[in-house]
Amino acid sequence: MTVTQTSEAAGAEPGDSTALRTDQYELTMVQAALRSGAAHRRCVFEVFARSLPAGRRYGVVAGTGRLLEGLARFRFTAEQLGWLDDRGIVDEPTLEFLRDYRFSGTITGYAEGEVYLPHSPVLRIESSFAEATLLETYMLSVLNHDSAVASAASRMTLAAVDRPCVEMGSRRTQEASATAAARAAMIAGFSGTSNLEAGRRWDVATLGTAAHAFTLLHDSEQEAFATQVEAFGPSTSLLVDTYDVAAGVRRAVEAAGAELGAVRLDSGDLVEQAHEVRRLLDELGNTSTRIIVTSDLDEYAIARLQSAPVDSYGVGTQLVTGSGAPTASMVYKLVERTDADGAAVPVAKTAVGKRSVGGVKHPLRTYGADGSATSELIGVGGAPDPEGRAVRELMVPLVVDGEIRAEHTGAAGVEAARERHRASVDELPTAAHRLQDGEPVLPTVFD
Amino acid sequence: MTVTQTSEAAGAEPGDSTALRTDQYELTMVQAALRSGAAHRRCVFEVFARSLPAGRRYGVVAGTGRLLEGLARFRFTAEQLGWLDDRGIVDEPTLEFLRDYRFSGTITGYAEGEVYLPHSPVLRIESSFAEATLLETYMLSVLNHDSAVASAASRMTLAAVDRPCVEMGSRRTQEASATAAARAAMIAGFSGTSNLEAGRRWDVATLGTAAHAFTLLHDSEQEAFATQVEAFGPSTSLLVDTYDVAAGVRRAVEAAGAELGAVRLDSGDLVEQAHEVRRLLDELGNTSTRIIVTSDLDEYAIARLQSAPVDSYGVGTQLVTGSGAPTASMVYKLVERTDADGAAVPVAKTAVGKRSVGGVKHPLRTYGADGSATSELIGVGGAPDPEGRAVRELMVPLVVDGEIRAEHTGAAGVEAARERHRASVDELPTAAHRLQDGEPVLPTVFD
């Protein structure tokens, strides 16, 4: 799998250029700046969120690996250039610049899976103005979507404690977002996904058995269950709530016997049903048959179900829509550029609203004596002073002089991000586990 | 453009198979049903939403054209089949079925751009169980996303009355969703988009000029504006809120003169600023320079800004995230199938929760004496009786015996959907224009 992914990341899918996944103004700014010569000024852009979604305690960076996979395919094809020319969107010198475009700069950032707070500089792009500007929209699209899903997913896996969560939301979001959402969920601790394309691309666990339509297709529930057990063996999961739940459970046990893997409940009062179904399964001797619930779950419903005899959670809509926060609101801001003499100048918008801090940010996470994280410490224009506290570096190299660090991409990248997520969340103060609205779990301190 | 689209829709992009944009259980259900023989039973599936998002008055069907374009690419490639085999997801007879898979059935549905209500049967799929089941997840992904965006966009264009709305939300949603969202917004009356890929695919108007970074890149705002005017002429739009808005407006007029096309405001109190900027522009003699506002707008903000001297609205985050309703919650349900003797049997889930109505639905929109729509009248198992009222047929053929009706795809499909949206919304009672929460604007009546 990893080998295939690497070759895809290197541009093997000809139909899949990412270069027009962008706003027109990125290209027109390049045209104007090429004319003034400012296009070649060295720049530093940073990606950060001014705030977390209302009430959230922390965010989870996701999309980094996907972003790098897509960066390798950020090439303007002859057909795309022809269209830009026909439409008159940019002029000939700009088309020439786009034709040869390869990002040759350096990108540093938070490792995928890392926890972020307001103003955490999750990505730093260093290159000419033109090279960095072209990437703005695409990079924000990937990070804003994937981080929104991973941040919601992380709350769900924390709420589920050691019960597995399975991603099943593909049908509730755009078809390509579905694949990206499955990947983000896996990074934030989900144990599998129903999305096959995510399985194929990043070698993550996929699962799924049958829907109500399968039962309704057959002349009776008995026949449907018998057919499924014949096809997949008794360890399959049978969906028992098409007609009558108690009768469904009895028929499932009749069809599969003591080896029945699981029953799935997809409607009604899940707490009450889980108790009834557990009692019935135990009565019938199926003490090891698991119960999977899958109806409109979010982190709050999962928390409520923790006291019920449920073995795993299938999460759909609320996962892929970020559980109320479908975008992470990250922005991509110019914070430093050279002047006509080549000297670096920190810059920032200063008019009313949407202000930001000029200068390059250097983040550290600080730790208390008990080993738990205490703050996001950010130096501006240089490293901050940790004043004797234990600290951890947060920035890692992602692209160095145009070379993409392959370890962040493909299946290996997802696995590393899962580990980073687990380790970073484990370090957080216990308030991170609270689902009720509150302040970010770590303060962001500018040094 | 249309010619290119047709060739793409016919499968010219080899990297772009849609067949794994699906949940695993669609394939495992096919495997089990192939074994029992039920896979070949003739089925009717319907797509509908049980309800609109809370408080919404109507929904807008979108995604139909994209769905048909993707249906033409719903082919299992050798690589995908190899992966399914390696993973052991399905058995050899199923792989063989998938290898030859071409949808050969018939799909009828609401025309793209049409208004829908709770239980409107927006799509009807008639084929064997196996053929229809494989499409479930993919079709719902497309319709749920695109309809959510179009439904939000429609409220925005209604609130803006005759002021143009421009879609600028690409960076706030996944990169492929961004392109789909731009298309959905155009269907619901937006006048342009910043998303270049949407422009290329469906020949819609694209626009955009410059961001704050462009101003910050230069040594002064004067220099930035002069550069932009040199590159794009005085009719360009200048972003005037990087430093001081009033000074920015003066510099913009100095740089471009009386011909200055527009100034853009992207932060602060937009109502107050719009008034000040209009006064200042008029004072400077730039009475025809337009004012574009673009900061975190939604339909409510647009309604508030209607009294301010604003010429057009750039809408981002709230558009691409469905303005609080990021998915349309449509479901894909088996409503009729043949039995062992080939006789049609209506079917429906009957356990607690998520009930639906079995049998094939036949919708009509009814009209009052004043020509405005009065209800969504649905017959079950046959045409409803309009009882003398004026009615309109809502179902149109989309795929007939496997042949995709090309007029719904590509640029022509988007243009037709824009017209359908305009006509359908114009027929609604005036309550459709109310932004406050309320009941659906038309009652759904089962006959």
mmCIF file of N, CA and C in Angstrom, chain B residues 62-157:
data_model
loop_
_atom_site.group_PDB
_atom_site.id
_atom_site.type_symbol
_atom_site.label_atom_id
_atom_site.label_comp_id
_atom_site.label_asym_id
_atom_site.label_seq_id
_atom_site.Cartn_x
_atom_site.Cartn_y
_atom_site.Cartn_z
ATOM 1 N N ALA B 62 -30.086 19.908 -5.435
ATOM 2 C CA ALA B 62 -28.896 20.162 -6.257
ATOM 3 C C ALA B 62 -27.985 18.951 -6.192
ATOM 4 N N GLY B 63 -27.175 18.809 -7.219
ATOM 5 C CA GLY B 63 -26.248 17.688 -7.310
ATOM 6 C C GLY B 63 -26.616 16.714 -8.420
ATOM 7 N N THR B 64 -27.830 16.859 -8.956
ATOM 8 C CA THR B 64 -28.311 15.899 -9.951
ATOM 9 C C THR B 64 -27.348 15.769 -11.133
ATOM 10 N N GLY B 65 -26.926 16.894 -11.677
ATOM 11 C CA GLY B 65 -26.020 16.859 -12.823
ATOM 12 C C GLY B 65 -24.677 16.233 -12.464
ATOM 13 N N ARG B 66 -24.148 16.610 -11.312
ATOM 14 C CA ARG B 66 -22.875 16.043 -10.855
ATOM 15 C C ARG B 66 -23.000 14.544 -10.642
ATOM 16 N N LEU B 67 -24.146 14.163 -10.102
ATOM 17 C CA LEU B 67 -24.415 12.756 -9.838
ATOM 18 C C LEU B 67 -24.392 11.956 -11.149
ATOM 19 N N LEU B 68 -24.983 12.528 -12.194
ATOM 20 C CA LEU B 68 -25.010 11.823 -13.481
ATOM 21 C C LEU B 68 -23.607 11.803 -14.103
ATOM 22 N N GLU B 69 -22.859 12.899 -13.961
ATOM 23 C CA GLU B 69 -21.482 12.921 -14.468
ATOM 24 C C GLU B 69 -20.650 11.829 -13.769
ATOM 25 N N GLY B 70 -20.864 11.697 -12.465
ATOM 26 C CA GLY B 70 -20.114 10.690 -11.708
ATOM 27 C C GLY B 70 -20.611 9.275 -11.952
ATOM 28 N N LEU B 71 -21.890 9.144 -12.288
ATOM 29 C CA LEU B 71 -22.446 7.815 -12.594
ATOM 30 C C LEU B 71 -21.740 7.216 -13.817
ATOM 31 N N ALA B 72 -21.412 8.093 -14.777
ATOM 32 C CA ALA B 72 -20.712 7.621 -15.981
ATOM 33 C C ALA B 72 -19.306 7.118 -15.628
ATOM 34 N N ARG B 73 -18.775 7.563 -14.502
ATOM 35 C CA ARG B 73 -17.438 7.113 -14.077
ATOM 36 C C ARG B 73 -17.531 6.099 -12.942
ATOM 37 N N PHE B 74 -18.733 5.602 -12.676
ATOM 38 C CA PHE B 74 -18.902 4.597 -11.621
ATOM 39 C C PHE B 74 -18.551 3.239 -12.207
ATOM 40 N N ARG B 75 -17.237 2.994 -12.308
ATOM 41 C CA ARG B 75 -16.685 1.773 -12.882
ATOM 42 C C ARG B 75 -15.599 1.293 -11.944
ATOM 43 N N PHE B 76 -15.557 0.004 -11.693
ATOM 44 C CA PHE B 76 -14.497 -0.538 -10.848
ATOM 45 C C PHE B 76 -13.263 -0.801 -11.704
ATOM 46 N N THR B 77 -12.161 -0.124 -11.374
ATOM 47 C CA THR B 77 -10.925 -0.316 -12.144
ATOM 48 C C THR B 77 -10.224 -1.590 -11.677
ATOM 49 N N ALA B 78 -9.291 -2.049 -12.477
ATOM 50 C CA ALA B 78 -8.524 -3.254 -12.139
ATOM 51 C C ALA B 78 -7.816 -3.064 -10.794
ATOM 52 N N GLU B 79 -7.295 -1.878 -10.563
ATOM 53 C CA GLU B 79 -6.577 -1.635 -9.307
ATOM 54 C C GLU B 79 -7.533 -1.720 -8.109
ATOM 55 N N GLN B 80 -8.717 -1.134 -8.265
ATOM 56 C CA GLN B 80 -9.713 -1.177 -7.179
ATOM 57 C C GLN B 80 -10.145 -2.615 -6.904
ATOM 58 N N LEU B 81 -10.387 -3.359 -7.965
ATOM 59 C CA LEU B 81 -10.809 -4.758 -7.801
ATOM 60 C C LEU B 81 -9.699 -5.564 -7.126
ATOM 61 N N GLY B 82 -8.461 -5.293 -7.499
ATOM 62 C CA GLY B 82 -7.321 -5.975 -6.885
ATOM 63 C C GLY B 82 -7.256 -5.688 -5.394
ATOM 64 N N TRP B 83 -7.518 -4.445 -5.032
ATOM 65 C CA TRP B 83 -7.489 -4.073 -3.619
ATOM 66 C C TRP B 83 -8.613 -4.777 -2.851
ATOM 67 N N LEU B 84 -9.827 -4.788 -3.429
ATOM 68 C CA LEU B 84 -10.965 -5.455 -2.768
ATOM 69 C C LEU B 84 -10.661 -6.944 -2.568
ATOM 70 N N ASP B 85 -9.989 -7.519 -3.543
ATOM 71 C CA ASP B 85 -9.629 -8.935 -3.493
ATOM 72 C C ASP B 85 -8.558 -9.170 -2.421
ATOM 73 N N ASP B 86 -7.504 -8.374 -2.447
ATOM 74 C CA ASP B 86 -6.414 -8.509 -1.465
ATOM 75 C C ASP B 86 -6.939 -8.381 -0.041
ATOM 76 N N ARG B 87 -7.844 -7.459 0.161
ATOM 77 C CA ARG B 87 -8.387 -7.229 1.489
ATOM 78 C C ARG B 87 -9.422 -8.289 1.873
ATOM 79 N N GLY B 88 -9.871 -9.061 0.889
ATOM 80 C CA GLY B 88 -10.894 -10.062 1.168
ATOM 81 C C GLY B 88 -12.247 -9.446 1.495
ATOM 82 N N ILE B 89 -12.532 -8.296 0.942
ATOM 83 C CA ILE B 89 -13.795 -7.610 1.267
ATOM 84 C C ILE B 89 -14.983 -8.317 0.627
ATOM 85 N N VAL B 90 -14.823 -8.766 -0.609
ATOM 86 C CA VAL B 90 -15.882 -9.557 -1.252
ATOM 87 C C VAL B 90 -15.268 -10.769 -1.958
ATOM 88 N N ASP B 91 -16.135 -11.715 -2.307
ATOM 89 C CA ASP B 91 -15.651 -12.970 -2.904
ATOM 90 C C ASP B 91 -15.573 -12.879 -4.433
ATOM 91 N N GLU B 92 -15.121 -13.963 -5.050
ATOM 92 C CA GLU B 92 -14.850 -13.959 -6.492
ATOM 93 C C GLU B 92 -16.103 -13.674 -7.333
ATOM 94 N N PRO B 93 -17.266 -14.313 -7.062
ATOM 95 C CA PRO B 93 -18.458 -13.993 -7.873
ATOM 96 C C PRO B 93 -18.834 -12.512 -7.777
ATOM 97 N N THR B 94 -18.634 -11.920 -6.604
ATOM 98 C CA THR B 94 -18.964 -10.496 -6.448
ATOM 99 C C THR B 94 -17.977 -9.633 -7.234
ATOM 100 N N LEU B 95 -16.702 -9.991 -7.164
ATOM 101 C CA LEU B 95 -15.702 -9.240 -7.944
ATOM 102 C C LEU B 95 -16.056 -9.268 -9.427
ATOM 103 N N GLU B 96 -16.529 -10.438 -9.877
ATOM 104 C CA GLU B 96 -16.904 -10.557 -11.287
ATOM 105 C C GLU B 96 -18.087 -9.638 -11.619
ATOM 106 N N PHE B 97 -19.059 -9.605 -10.714
ATOM 107 C CA PHE B 97 -20.201 -8.707 -10.898
ATOM 108 C C PHE B 97 -19.729 -7.254 -10.960
ATOM 109 N N LEU B 98 -18.825 -6.884 -10.056
ATOM 110 C CA LEU B 98 -18.347 -5.497 -10.001
ATOM 111 C C LEU B 98 -17.543 -5.137 -11.247
ATOM 112 N N ARG B 99 -16.766 -6.099 -11.745
ATOM 113 C CA ARG B 99 -15.926 -5.853 -12.925
ATOM 114 C C ARG B 99 -16.784 -5.410 -14.112
ATOM 115 N N ASP B 100 -17.953 -6.013 -14.250
ATOM 116 C CA ASP B 100 -18.822 -5.707 -15.392
ATOM 117 C C ASP B 100 -19.856 -4.638 -15.071
ATOM 118 N N TYR B 101 -19.778 -4.059 -13.879
ATOM 119 C CA TYR B 101 -20.875 -3.191 -13.443
ATOM 120 C C TYR B 101 -21.069 -1.961 -14.324
ATOM 121 N N ARG B 102 -22.267 -1.853 -14.859
ATOM 122 C CA ARG B 102 -22.749 -0.630 -15.521
ATOM 123 C C ARG B 102 -24.188 -0.516 -15.074
ATOM 124 N N PHE B 103 -24.585 0.648 -14.586
ATOM 125 C CA PHE B 103 -25.978 0.802 -14.184
ATOM 126 C C PHE B 103 -26.856 0.730 -15.434
ATOM 127 N N SER B 104 -27.794 -0.220 -15.448
ATOM 128 C CA SER B 104 -28.622 -0.399 -16.645
ATOM 129 C C SER B 104 -30.089 -0.045 -16.390
ATOM 130 N N GLY B 105 -30.365 0.483 -15.202
ATOM 131 C CA GLY B 105 -31.744 0.779 -14.834
ATOM 132 C C GLY B 105 -32.187 2.177 -15.225
ATOM 133 N N THR B 106 -33.268 2.616 -14.566
ATOM 134 C CA THR B 106 -33.892 3.904 -14.883
ATOM 135 C C THR B 106 -33.946 4.777 -13.625
ATOM 136 N N ILE B 107 -33.568 6.035 -13.792
ATOM 137 C CA ILE B 107 -33.628 6.988 -12.680
ATOM 138 C C ILE B 107 -34.480 8.178 -13.102
ATOM 139 N N THR B 108 -35.453 8.479 -12.265
ATOM 140 C CA THR B 108 -36.360 9.598 -12.491
ATOM 141 C C THR B 108 -36.224 10.495 -11.267
ATOM 142 N N GLY B 109 -36.435 11.782 -11.422
ATOM 143 C CA GLY B 109 -36.329 12.603 -10.218
ATOM 144 C C GLY B 109 -36.717 14.035 -10.453
ATOM 145 N N TYR B 110 -36.692 14.818 -9.366
ATOM 146 C CA TYR B 110 -36.934 16.250 -9.456
ATOM 147 C C TYR B 110 -35.819 16.848 -10.310
ATOM 148 N N ALA B 111 -36.152 17.774 -11.176
ATOM 149 C CA ALA B 111 -35.127 18.458 -11.962
ATOM 150 C C ALA B 111 -34.201 19.208 -11.014
ATOM 151 N N GLU B 112 -32.941 19.294 -11.368
ATOM 152 C CA GLU B 112 -32.010 20.024 -10.506
ATOM 153 C C GLU B 112 -32.434 21.493 -10.422
ATOM 154 N N GLY B 113 -32.364 22.045 -9.198
ATOM 155 C CA GLY B 113 -32.804 23.424 -8.972
ATOM 156 C C GLY B 113 -34.225 23.498 -8.436
ATOM 157 N N GLU B 114 -34.968 22.376 -8.523
ATOM 158 C CA GLU B 114 -36.362 22.329 -8.068
ATOM 159 C C GLU B 114 -36.436 22.496 -6.545
ATOM 160 N N VAL B 115 -37.500 23.103 -6.089
ATOM 161 C CA VAL B 115 -37.803 23.191 -4.653
ATOM 162 C C VAL B 115 -38.291 21.832 -4.164
ATOM 163 N N TYR B 116 -37.846 21.421 -2.958
ATOM 164 C CA TYR B 116 -38.402 20.197 -2.374
ATOM 165 C C TYR B 116 -38.879 20.477 -0.956
ATOM 166 N N LEU B 117 -39.746 19.588 -0.477
ATOM 167 C CA LEU B 117 -40.341 19.671 0.853
ATOM 168 C C LEU B 117 -40.108 18.339 1.573
ATOM 169 N N PRO B 118 -40.479 18.235 2.857
ATOM 170 C CA PRO B 118 -40.341 16.943 3.530
ATOM 171 C C PRO B 118 -41.083 15.854 2.750
ATOM 172 N N HIS B 119 -40.424 14.721 2.569
ATOM 173 C CA HIS B 119 -40.970 13.538 1.888
ATOM 174 C C HIS B 119 -41.107 13.676 0.370
ATOM 175 N N SER B 120 -40.702 14.797 -0.210
ATOM 176 C CA SER B 120 -40.666 14.868 -1.677
ATOM 177 C C SER B 120 -39.753 13.741 -2.177
ATOM 178 N N PRO B 121 -40.250 12.897 -3.101
ATOM 179 C CA PRO B 121 -39.405 11.806 -3.634
ATOM 180 C C PRO B 121 -38.459 12.367 -4.700
ATOM 181 N N VAL B 122 -37.349 12.944 -4.262
ATOM 182 C CA VAL B 122 -36.513 13.711 -5.190
ATOM 183 C C VAL B 122 -35.809 12.823 -6.209
ATOM 184 N N LEU B 123 -35.685 11.522 -5.923
ATOM 185 C CA LEU B 123 -35.058 10.608 -6.878
ATOM 186 C C LEU B 123 -35.710 9.237 -6.742
ATOM 187 N N ARG B 124 -35.933 8.577 -7.869
ATOM 188 C CA ARG B 124 -36.468 7.208 -7.871
ATOM 189 C C ARG B 124 -35.545 6.346 -8.741
ATOM 190 N N ILE B 125 -35.033 5.265 -8.171
ATOM 191 C CA ILE B 125 -34.089 4.401 -8.877
ATOM 192 C C ILE B 125 -34.763 3.058 -9.088
ATOM 193 N N GLU B 126 -34.888 2.628 -10.329
ATOM 194 C CA GLU B 126 -35.543 1.354 -10.659
ATOM 195 C C GLU B 126 -34.543 0.448 -11.359
ATOM 196 N N SER B 127 -34.223 -0.652 -10.723
ATOM 197 C CA SER B 127 -33.248 -1.598 -11.298
ATOM 198 C C SER B 127 -33.249 -2.849 -10.444
ATOM 199 N N SER B 128 -32.296 -3.748 -10.691
ATOM 200 C CA SER B 128 -32.117 -4.874 -9.777
ATOM 201 C C SER B 128 -31.625 -4.338 -8.440
ATOM 202 N N PHE B 129 -31.807 -5.150 -7.384
ATOM 203 C CA PHE B 129 -31.314 -4.754 -6.057
ATOM 204 C C PHE B 129 -29.818 -4.439 -6.108
ATOM 205 N N ALA B 130 -29.047 -5.327 -6.741
ATOM 206 C CA ALA B 130 -27.597 -5.164 -6.745
ATOM 207 C C ALA B 130 -27.184 -3.862 -7.429
ATOM 208 N N GLU B 131 -27.780 -3.574 -8.562
ATOM 209 C CA GLU B 131 -27.376 -2.366 -9.290
ATOM 210 C C GLU B 131 -27.685 -1.092 -8.522
ATOM 211 N N ALA B 132 -28.839 -1.056 -7.882
ATOM 212 C CA ALA B 132 -29.235 0.161 -7.164
ATOM 213 C C ALA B 132 -28.495 0.318 -5.848
ATOM 214 N N THR B 133 -28.238 -0.801 -5.181
ATOM 215 C CA THR B 133 -27.588 -0.744 -3.872
ATOM 216 C C THR B 133 -26.190 -0.170 -3.967
ATOM 217 N N LEU B 134 -25.458 -0.540 -5.010
ATOM 218 C CA LEU B 134 -24.092 -0.044 -5.159
ATOM 219 C C LEU B 134 -24.029 1.475 -5.222
ATOM 220 N N LEU B 135 -25.110 2.114 -5.677
ATOM 221 C CA LEU B 135 -25.093 3.565 -5.877
ATOM 222 C C LEU B 135 -25.513 4.360 -4.646
ATOM 223 N N GLU B 136 -26.049 3.699 -3.622
ATOM 224 C CA GLU B 136 -26.669 4.419 -2.510
ATOM 225 C C GLU B 136 -25.768 5.496 -1.902
ATOM 226 N N THR B 137 -24.600 5.074 -1.394
ATOM 227 C CA THR B 137 -23.757 6.024 -0.655
ATOM 228 C C THR B 137 -23.319 7.172 -1.555
ATOM 229 N N TYR B 138 -22.872 6.829 -2.754
ATOM 230 C CA TYR B 138 -22.386 7.859 -3.666
ATOM 231 C C TYR B 138 -23.481 8.885 -3.980
ATOM 232 N N MET B 139 -24.671 8.400 -4.308
ATOM 233 C CA MET B 139 -25.757 9.319 -4.666
ATOM 234 C C MET B 139 -26.157 10.213 -3.498
ATOM 235 N N LEU B 140 -26.233 9.627 -2.313
ATOM 236 C CA LEU B 140 -26.590 10.441 -1.148
ATOM 237 C C LEU B 140 -25.505 11.473 -0.857
ATOM 238 N N SER B 141 -24.237 11.097 -0.996
ATOM 239 C CA SER B 141 -23.150 12.063 -0.752
ATOM 240 C C SER B 141 -23.329 13.288 -1.636
ATOM 241 N N VAL B 142 -23.563 13.054 -2.914
ATOM 242 C CA VAL B 142 -23.681 14.165 -3.861
ATOM 243 C C VAL B 142 -24.918 15.010 -3.529
ATOM 244 N N LEU B 143 -26.065 14.361 -3.369
ATOM 245 C CA LEU B 143 -27.305 15.110 -3.151
ATOM 246 C C LEU B 143 -27.334 15.800 -1.793
ATOM 247 N N ASN B 144 -26.869 15.119 -0.750
ATOM 248 C CA ASN B 144 -26.919 15.732 0.586
ATOM 249 C C ASN B 144 -26.033 16.965 0.682
ATOM 250 N N HIS B 145 -24.857 16.895 0.082
ATOM 251 C CA HIS B 145 -23.975 18.062 0.130
ATOM 252 C C HIS B 145 -24.492 19.189 -0.752
ATOM 253 N N ASP B 146 -24.719 18.882 -1.998
ATOM 254 C CA ASP B 146 -25.052 19.948 -2.943
ATOM 255 C C ASP B 146 -26.402 20.585 -2.612
ATOM 256 N N SER B 147 -27.364 19.776 -2.149
ATOM 257 C CA SER B 147 -28.671 20.337 -1.791
ATOM 258 C C SER B 147 -28.573 21.209 -0.536
ATOM 259 N N ALA B 148 -27.712 20.822 0.401
ATOM 260 C CA ALA B 148 -27.537 21.645 1.614
ATOM 261 C C ALA B 148 -26.995 23.021 1.238
ATOM 262 N N VAL B 149 -26.018 23.038 0.341
ATOM 263 C CA VAL B 149 -25.425 24.325 -0.054
ATOM 264 C C VAL B 149 -26.427 25.136 -0.877
ATOM 265 N N ALA B 150 -27.102 24.505 -1.818
ATOM 266 C CA ALA B 150 -28.062 25.230 -2.659
ATOM 267 C C ALA B 150 -29.220 25.777 -1.822
ATOM 268 N N SER B 151 -29.649 25.013 -0.823
ATOM 269 C CA SER B 151 -30.763 25.466 0.021
ATOM 270 C C SER B 151 -30.372 26.711 0.810
ATOM 271 N N ALA B 152 -29.137 26.739 1.311
ATOM 272 C CA ALA B 152 -28.651 27.934 2.018
ATOM 273 C C ALA B 152 -28.469 29.080 1.027
ATOM 274 N N ALA B 153 -27.896 28.774 -0.124
ATOM 275 C CA ALA B 153 -27.629 29.806 -1.136
ATOM 276 C C ALA B 153 -28.921 30.474 -1.591
ATOM 277 N N SER B 154 -29.987 29.691 -1.704
ATOM 278 C CA SER B 154 -31.265 30.224 -2.164
ATOM 279 C C SER B 154 -31.804 31.265 -1.184
ATOM 280 N N ARG B 155 -31.645 31.004 0.127
ATOM 281 C CA ARG B 155 -32.067 31.988 1.129
ATOM 282 C C ARG B 155 -31.250 33.272 0.985
ATOM 283 N N MET B 156 -29.978 33.124 0.664
ATOM 284 C CA MET B 156 -29.104 34.292 0.535
ATOM 285 C C MET B 156 -29.471 35.131 -0.682
ATOM 286 N N THR B 157 -29.701 34.474 -1.815
ATOM 287 C CA THR B 157 -30.053 35.255 -3.013
ATOM 288 C C THR B 157 -31.436 35.888 -2.872
#
